[in-house]
Each structure stands twice: as C-alpha cells, then as structure tokens.
Tab-separated table of C-alpha atoms in Angstrom:
chain	number	residue	atom	x	y	z
C	1	MET	CA	156.081	-57.004	-52.660
C	2	THR	CA	156.185	-59.876	-54.747
C	3	THR	CA	158.378	-59.360	-58.305
C	4	THR	CA	158.177	-61.934	-61.326
C	5	THR	CA	159.837	-62.227	-64.298
C	6	PRO	CA	159.165	-61.009	-67.511
C	7	LEU	CA	158.401	-63.966	-69.568
C	8	LYS	CA	160.286	-63.884	-72.916
C	9	PRO	CA	159.109	-64.665	-76.032
C	10	ALA	CA	159.534	-68.290	-77.859
C	11	SER	CA	160.572	-66.652	-80.479
C	12	THR	CA	163.691	-65.952	-77.771
C	13	ARG	CA	163.542	-69.699	-75.827
C	14	LEU	CA	164.206	-71.205	-79.458
C	15	ARG	CA	167.043	-68.716	-80.413
C	16	GLU	CA	169.238	-70.117	-77.535
C	17	LEU	CA	167.927	-73.063	-78.027
C	18	LEU	CA	169.212	-73.505	-81.300
C	19	ALA	CA	172.289	-71.735	-79.424
C	20	GLN	CA	173.343	-74.346	-77.288
C	21	ASP	CA	175.437	-77.660	-78.059
C	22	GLU	CA	172.370	-79.809	-77.665
C	23	ILE	CA	170.530	-80.722	-80.609
C	24	LEU	CA	166.119	-79.700	-79.768
C	25	VAL	CA	163.891	-82.498	-80.497
C	26	LEU	CA	160.346	-81.801	-81.637
C	27	PRO	CA	157.111	-84.205	-81.576
C	28	GLY	CA	155.269	-83.776	-83.655
C	29	VAL	CA	152.171	-81.989	-82.742
C	30	TYR	CA	148.375	-81.268	-83.583
C	31	ASP	CA	145.824	-80.723	-81.389
C	32	GLY	CA	145.513	-79.844	-78.017
C	33	ILE	CA	144.934	-83.262	-76.965
C	34	SER	CA	148.147	-84.551	-77.985
C	35	ALA	CA	150.426	-80.981	-78.004
C	36	ARG	CA	150.181	-81.955	-73.773
C	37	ILE	CA	150.818	-84.713	-73.185
C	38	ALA	CA	153.878	-84.164	-74.935
C	39	LEU	CA	154.531	-81.037	-73.019
C	40	SER	CA	153.541	-83.261	-70.352
C	41	GLU	CA	156.588	-85.702	-71.953
C	42	GLY	CA	158.970	-82.773	-71.029
C	43	PHE	CA	160.525	-82.197	-74.680
C	44	ASP	CA	161.589	-78.429	-74.323
C	45	ALA	CA	159.907	-77.824	-78.031
C	46	LEU	CA	157.086	-78.419	-80.186
C	47	TYR	CA	156.726	-79.010	-84.332
C	48	MET	CA	153.219	-77.781	-84.882
C	49	THR	CA	152.575	-80.612	-88.307
C	50	GLY	CA	150.795	-79.039	-91.244
C	51	ALA	CA	149.762	-82.941	-91.852
C	52	GLY	CA	148.039	-83.704	-89.040
C	53	THR	CA	146.631	-79.979	-88.718
C	54	SER	CA	145.182	-80.163	-92.105
C	55	ALA	CA	143.902	-84.198	-91.298
C	56	SER	CA	142.324	-83.440	-87.643
C	57	VAL	CA	141.093	-80.021	-88.025
C	58	LEU	CA	139.513	-80.028	-92.077
C	59	GLY	CA	139.868	-84.032	-92.301
C	60	GLN	CA	141.997	-84.145	-95.683
C	61	PRO	CA	145.650	-85.049	-96.649
C	62	ASP	CA	148.204	-82.803	-96.987
C	63	LEU	CA	147.763	-81.340	-100.211
C	64	GLY	CA	147.595	-78.079	-99.810
C	65	ILE	CA	144.248	-77.812	-98.683
C	66	VAL	CA	144.355	-76.512	-95.579
C	67	THR	CA	144.622	-71.867	-94.937
C	68	LEU	CA	146.840	-70.352	-93.160
C	69	ASN	CA	143.046	-68.142	-90.599
C	70	ASP	CA	143.216	-72.886	-90.362
C	71	MET	CA	146.761	-73.150	-89.238
C	72	VAL	CA	147.252	-69.969	-87.071
C	73	GLY	CA	144.292	-70.886	-85.714
C	74	ASN	CA	145.739	-74.165	-84.017
C	75	ALA	CA	149.082	-72.863	-83.355
C	76	GLY	CA	147.852	-70.301	-82.296
C	77	MET	CA	146.251	-73.142	-79.625
C	78	ILE	CA	149.486	-74.797	-79.327
C	79	ALA	CA	151.691	-72.268	-78.487
C	80	GLY	CA	149.356	-70.127	-75.909
C	81	LEU	CA	149.124	-74.035	-73.506
C	82	ASN	CA	152.963	-73.547	-72.317
C	83	PRO	CA	154.252	-70.095	-73.698
C	84	ALA	CA	157.995	-71.078	-71.840
C	85	VAL	CA	157.577	-74.352	-74.896
C	86	PRO	CA	158.849	-72.971	-78.412
C	87	VAL	CA	156.999	-74.239	-81.071
C	88	ILE	CA	157.764	-74.236	-84.570
C	89	ALA	CA	155.595	-73.961	-87.200
C	90	ASP	CA	154.736	-75.586	-90.686
C	91	ALA	CA	153.510	-72.442	-92.662
C	92	ASP	CA	153.498	-74.235	-96.332
C	93	THR	CA	154.371	-71.965	-99.330
C	94	GLY	CA	153.587	-68.896	-97.060
C	95	PHE	CA	149.525	-69.343	-98.416
C	96	GLY	CA	150.841	-66.812	-101.603
C	97	GLY	CA	153.463	-63.838	-102.911
C	98	ALA	CA	155.071	-61.128	-100.828
C	99	ALA	CA	151.509	-60.169	-99.041
C	100	MET	CA	150.911	-63.146	-97.959
C	101	CYS	CA	154.556	-63.934	-96.953
C	102	ALA	CA	154.266	-61.422	-94.429
C	103	ARG	CA	150.856	-61.998	-93.623
C	104	THR	CA	151.192	-65.179	-92.303
C	105	THR	CA	154.669	-64.124	-91.500
C	106	THR	CA	152.620	-61.051	-88.710
C	107	LEU	CA	150.043	-64.194	-87.335
C	108	TYR	CA	151.736	-66.137	-86.533
C	109	ALA	CA	154.541	-64.470	-84.118
C	110	ARG	CA	151.541	-62.785	-82.399
C	111	ALA	CA	149.509	-65.937	-82.031
C	112	GLY	CA	153.332	-66.142	-80.440
C	113	VAL	CA	154.560	-69.013	-82.849
C	114	ALA	CA	158.932	-69.986	-82.263
C	115	GLY	CA	159.436	-70.161	-86.077
C	116	PHE	CA	158.157	-71.298	-88.557
C	117	HIS	CA	159.390	-73.163	-92.438
C	118	ILE	CA	158.351	-72.072	-95.992
C	119	GLU	CA	158.824	-74.098	-98.664
C	120	ASP	CA	159.734	-73.837	-102.472
C	121	GLN	CA	156.098	-76.311	-104.183
C	122	VAL	CA	153.647	-73.843	-106.070
C	123	GLN	CA	150.783	-72.954	-103.480
C	124	GLN	CA	149.375	-76.396	-104.603
C	125	LYS	CA	151.469	-78.032	-102.856
C	126	ARG	CA	151.641	-81.590	-101.439
C	127	CYS	CA	153.395	-83.744	-98.559
C	128	GLY	CA	157.357	-83.063	-98.747
C	129	HIS	CA	157.816	-87.899	-98.861
C	130	LEU	CA	155.454	-88.290	-102.026
C	131	GLY	CA	156.298	-87.537	-105.223
C	132	SER	CA	155.704	-85.420	-107.954
C	133	LYS	CA	155.841	-82.020	-106.450
C	134	GLN	CA	156.201	-78.869	-108.585
C	135	LEU	CA	158.506	-76.227	-107.871
C	136	VAL	CA	158.668	-72.793	-107.938
C	137	THR	CA	162.007	-70.918	-109.158
C	138	LEU	CA	164.355	-69.111	-107.068
C	139	ASP	CA	163.258	-65.937	-108.228
C	140	GLU	CA	159.759	-66.555	-106.682
C	141	TYR	CA	160.867	-68.471	-103.684
C	142	LEU	CA	163.035	-65.466	-102.307
C	143	ILE	CA	160.867	-62.760	-102.491
C	144	ARG	CA	159.045	-65.104	-100.130
C	145	ILE	CA	161.545	-65.552	-97.588
C	146	ARG	CA	162.784	-61.690	-98.477
C	147	ALA	CA	158.931	-61.318	-97.684
C	148	ALA	CA	159.320	-62.886	-94.504
C	149	ALA	CA	162.307	-61.712	-93.272
C	150	ASN	CA	160.787	-57.597	-94.059
C	151	ALA	CA	157.818	-58.116	-91.813
C	152	ARG	CA	160.142	-59.557	-89.116
C	153	ALA	CA	162.008	-56.843	-88.875
C	154	ALA	CA	158.934	-55.017	-89.679
C	155	LEU	CA	157.378	-55.898	-86.133
C	156	GLY	CA	160.607	-56.244	-84.320
C	157	SER	CA	160.068	-59.981	-83.497
C	158	ASP	CA	162.381	-62.148	-83.587
C	159	ILE	CA	160.183	-65.163	-84.577
C	160	VAL	CA	162.770	-67.991	-86.244
C	161	ILE	CA	162.811	-68.293	-89.918
C	162	ILE	CA	163.077	-71.104	-91.964
C	163	THR	CA	163.930	-72.561	-95.513
C	164	ARG	CA	162.391	-75.730	-96.333
C	165	SER	CA	163.708	-76.956	-100.279
C	166	ASP	CA	161.740	-79.980	-102.101
C	167	ALA	CA	164.608	-79.043	-104.679
C	168	ALA	CA	166.484	-82.568	-104.257
C	169	ALA	CA	163.549	-85.093	-105.634
C	170	PRO	CA	162.344	-83.583	-108.536
C	171	VAL	CA	166.081	-81.892	-109.379
C	172	GLY	CA	168.991	-82.697	-107.516
C	173	LEU	CA	170.039	-82.907	-103.851
C	174	SER	CA	173.080	-79.792	-105.569
C	175	GLU	CA	169.418	-77.313	-106.026
C	176	ALA	CA	168.429	-77.925	-103.928
C	177	PHE	CA	171.581	-76.569	-101.293
C	178	ALA	CA	171.940	-73.813	-103.540
C	179	ARG	CA	167.857	-72.715	-102.575
C	180	CYS	CA	168.733	-72.839	-98.922
C	181	LYS	CA	171.920	-71.310	-99.166
C	182	ALA	CA	170.517	-68.866	-101.101
C	183	ALA	CA	166.998	-68.349	-98.824
C	184	LEU	CA	169.172	-68.150	-96.092
C	185	ALA	CA	172.093	-64.633	-97.368
C	186	ALA	CA	167.752	-63.271	-98.013
C	187	GLY	CA	167.128	-63.860	-94.444
C	188	ALA	CA	166.394	-67.443	-93.071
C	189	ASP	CA	167.347	-68.589	-90.039
C	190	VAL	CA	167.794	-72.142	-90.440
C	191	ALA	CA	167.632	-74.282	-92.699
C	192	PHE	CA	165.787	-77.550	-94.217
C	193	VAL	CA	166.722	-79.876	-96.596
C	194	GLU	CA	163.239	-82.300	-97.426
C	195	GLY	CA	164.141	-85.543	-98.021
C	196	LEU	CA	167.299	-86.584	-98.044
C	197	ARG	CA	167.805	-90.392	-98.988
C	198	THR	CA	171.069	-91.782	-97.807
C	199	ARG	CA	173.602	-91.037	-94.954
C	200	ALA	CA	176.401	-89.843	-97.335
C	201	GLU	CA	173.816	-86.918	-98.426
C	202	ALA	CA	172.694	-85.924	-94.349
C	203	GLU	CA	175.687	-85.605	-93.992
C	204	GLU	CA	176.597	-82.959	-97.131
C	205	ALA	CA	173.865	-81.302	-96.785
C	206	VAL	CA	175.581	-79.847	-92.816
C	207	ARG	CA	178.392	-79.805	-94.673
C	208	VAL	CA	177.610	-77.647	-97.230
C	209	LEU	CA	174.652	-74.805	-94.810
C	210	ALA	CA	177.403	-74.823	-93.025
C	211	PRO	CA	177.554	-72.352	-90.327
C	212	ALA	CA	174.317	-72.287	-90.086
C	213	PRO	CA	171.890	-74.545	-88.129
C	214	VAL	CA	170.332	-77.276	-90.052
C	215	LEU	CA	166.566	-79.552	-89.354
C	216	LEU	CA	166.427	-83.333	-89.965
C	217	ASN	CA	162.783	-84.094	-91.086
C	218	LEU	CA	161.990	-87.488	-89.319
C	219	ALA	CA	158.504	-88.434	-91.128
C	220	THR	CA	158.520	-91.898	-90.447
C	221	ASN	CA	158.506	-95.028	-93.271
C	222	GLY	CA	159.199	-91.479	-95.671
C	223	LEU	CA	161.334	-91.258	-98.093
C	224	THR	CA	164.366	-90.695	-95.316
C	225	PRO	CA	165.550	-93.238	-92.995
C	226	ASN	CA	164.189	-93.708	-89.881
C	227	TRP	CA	167.638	-91.913	-87.881
C	228	THR	CA	167.554	-92.269	-84.442
C	229	VAL	CA	167.831	-88.410	-82.230
C	230	GLN	CA	171.478	-89.627	-81.009
C	231	GLU	CA	172.448	-90.660	-84.763
C	232	ALA	CA	171.573	-86.943	-86.054
C	233	LYS	CA	172.869	-85.289	-83.706
C	234	GLU	CA	175.503	-87.504	-85.093
C	235	MET	CA	175.178	-86.180	-88.797
C	236	GLY	CA	175.437	-82.413	-86.859
C	237	PHE	CA	171.834	-81.781	-87.817
C	238	LYS	CA	170.250	-78.699	-84.693
C	239	LEU	CA	166.835	-79.656	-84.972
C	240	VAL	CA	164.826	-83.115	-85.293
C	241	ILE	CA	161.672	-83.070	-85.861
C	242	PHE	CA	158.823	-86.033	-85.737
C	243	PRO	CA	155.718	-85.100	-87.312
C	244	ASN	CA	154.204	-88.971	-87.061
C	245	ALA	CA	155.161	-88.940	-83.584
C	246	GLY	CA	151.824	-88.710	-83.021
C	247	MET	CA	149.090	-88.286	-85.089
C	248	ILE	CA	150.578	-92.588	-86.988
C	249	PRO	CA	150.185	-93.993	-83.296
C	250	ALA	CA	146.562	-92.232	-81.744
C	251	ALA	CA	144.800	-92.718	-85.699
C	252	LEU	CA	146.418	-96.106	-85.644
C	253	ALA	CA	144.975	-96.387	-81.990
C	254	MET	CA	141.243	-95.021	-82.896
C	255	ARG	CA	140.760	-96.776	-85.564
C	256	ALA	CA	141.668	-99.897	-83.237
C	257	SER	CA	138.768	-98.841	-80.776
C	258	TYR	CA	136.414	-98.117	-83.790
C	259	GLN	CA	136.438	-101.281	-85.155
C	260	GLU	CA	136.520	-102.818	-81.300
C	261	LEU	CA	133.522	-100.791	-80.409
C	262	ARG	CA	132.040	-102.414	-84.150
C	263	ALA	CA	132.262	-105.396	-83.855
C	264	GLN	CA	132.350	-105.762	-79.995
C	265	GLY	CA	129.566	-103.404	-78.801
C	266	THR	CA	132.173	-101.918	-76.616
C	267	ASP	CA	134.899	-99.982	-76.943
C	268	ALA	CA	137.074	-101.211	-73.208
C	269	LYS	CA	139.503	-102.737	-73.793
C	270	SER	CA	140.577	-100.382	-76.148
C	271	CYS	CA	140.316	-96.801	-73.398
C	272	ALA	CA	142.246	-99.903	-71.136
C	273	GLY	CA	140.968	-98.751	-67.661
C	274	MET	CA	140.528	-94.848	-68.175
C	275	GLY	CA	137.818	-92.584	-68.475
C	276	PRO	CA	136.535	-88.537	-68.523
C	277	ARG	CA	138.559	-87.780	-65.542
C	278	GLY	CA	141.470	-89.708	-66.150
C	279	LEU	CA	141.631	-87.656	-69.571
C	280	PHE	CA	141.357	-84.305	-68.679
C	281	GLU	CA	143.664	-84.568	-66.354
C	282	MET	CA	146.582	-85.020	-69.599
C	283	VAL	CA	144.774	-82.347	-70.789
C	284	GLY	CA	145.164	-80.196	-68.016
C	285	LEU	CA	142.257	-80.610	-65.384
C	286	ASN	CA	145.074	-80.368	-62.267
C	287	GLU	CA	146.774	-76.342	-63.992
C	288	VAL	CA	142.537	-75.407	-64.117
C	289	MET	CA	141.569	-76.612	-60.720
C	290	ALA	CA	145.509	-74.486	-59.133
C	291	ILE	CA	144.191	-71.816	-60.610
C	292	ASP	CA	141.073	-71.212	-59.034
C	293	ALA	CA	142.035	-72.130	-56.261
C	294	ALA	CA	144.701	-69.798	-56.270
C	295	ALA	CA	142.150	-67.326	-56.699
C	296	GLY	CA	140.100	-67.851	-54.045
C	297	GLY	CA	137.501	-70.367	-55.854
C	298	ASN	CA	136.587	-73.193	-54.106
C	299	PHE	CA	136.192	-75.494	-57.191
C	300	THR	CA	136.694	-79.368	-56.589
C	301	ILE	CA	135.589	-82.406	-57.621
C	302	ASP	CA	134.890	-85.920	-55.918
C-alpha cells in the first residue's frame, strides 16, 4: 500500500522559508496566467498584488475599489494552483473594522493563503506609491491587527500576519517604525514599511524592527529605488516583493499587440509564433493530461 506525506499548510511552509538564511523573493502575480508562469520559473513563493488584482479583475486603479470578495477569490485561485508554494496576498486595510479584519483573516486562511499584509491607511486607500495618503490613528490600526491575530488563534491557523505602515510619506519614518513595532507586539509576524526612499532608510528599518523579519516592496519605478535582490539581502531584508514584475510587462505587451492589430490588421508578430496550444501548455495542459492518464483516461490532443 502506497502512503503519502500529508501536504503542509502553505502558511507553515512560509514560516519555514522565513526561518532560513536566504532572502525570500516573491514575484508579483495577479491572475492565473501570471501565477502559472511564475510557478514554472521555480519561485519558492508568490505575491498576489492588490493593484494587479484591482486592474485585472475590475479594470480599476488601486484606490480602494477592490472588495474583500474580489481579493479572496483571486487569492484562493492563485494559491490553489500549487498548494505547496506559499502565496502572500495584499489585504489592503482589512476591509473594515475589527469584525471585517477578523473575517478577512478567516477567509484568507480558508482559501489557502499563506500570509497577508494589513496597512494603516483609511478605508478609501490608495496605492502605496502614490501621494496624499491618509492614515487611521494608531489605536484604530492596532484594533485591525489584534482582530486578525485573534481570528487566527480561533482558527488554529498559523497564517502569517504582516504589518504594513504607510506613515513614512505623510507623517515620517519614525512614526512608521513605531506603528510597525506596536503592531508586532499586537500579534503581527513580519514588518513592512512602505515607500522607503534611500539605502539609509532601508537599513534603519531593518535595524529598528529587528528581530522581526522585514519585507521590502520593490514596486519598479515607484518611490523606492530599483534595488536588486542582492542589494536587498545586503541591507538585511528577509522578504522582497516585486509587484510590477508581471502586470506592467504584460500590459505593455498587450498594448503593443492591440496596436499591431489596429494598424496592420494582424497580431501575428506580437504572438511570436505561439498558438492556442502553446498558451494552454503554459497554463497546465500537460498537467491536466497527466491527471487524466493517471486515472485511467485516454484524453489526448493531436
């Protein structure tokens, strides 16, 4: 009789990765195609970008328009493609007060999400790399974090809670550090200071927030310099996310294809020789055929 080792929860796997010496690199994904391609490139974990979810699911900018249901549905689909690869998902502001933050935690955990970050902006939030951000009070923010931590405990889950502060731009870096430290004390596991602008600021964040792991957001061509993974490691960061890595190149490629079609009456150049089967192979065709064969089926494609 063949026995198999039960698959660990993705959150447990994420905690194991965080305990290792190496920096954890998470490419931004926002839909099934981007997630499948990132998985095929062998990344140890993925990051579901809220901006990418808002843009791809709703066709809207990252201005607090996306809902909890939108985010949970997208995150659960991505996490389910390969449950062995942890997914960290944006959770915006937690989508409300204590009850909603608890519900967010519960739904993300049940969807198989390994970790998520909650920020200290007001409900009508905006992308962390845009200006004019407004914050809730520290007390209100800590209620969000405590509610998430309490919900996690009630579930018996080890989902990773990441505190994100957007206070650096509107208030100052010291306030952002203080908010993250308070949130870590309230139950968060990882710290994330949005909008670091210099290497000195980045190194200070790692030093002040130690011993907690610190996440660096490298939103390409945003407020933070376009540092490399090696530079992030040298500064002491434990995780680095690249939210734009999938969505901006894809958007630019789609625009070029539609412009080609509009101007030349064909999209053949943009498709670069790939047809439907090639795309289907990128999103799991061979895996589906293997599942069928293992069950005794005879599904084939000539």
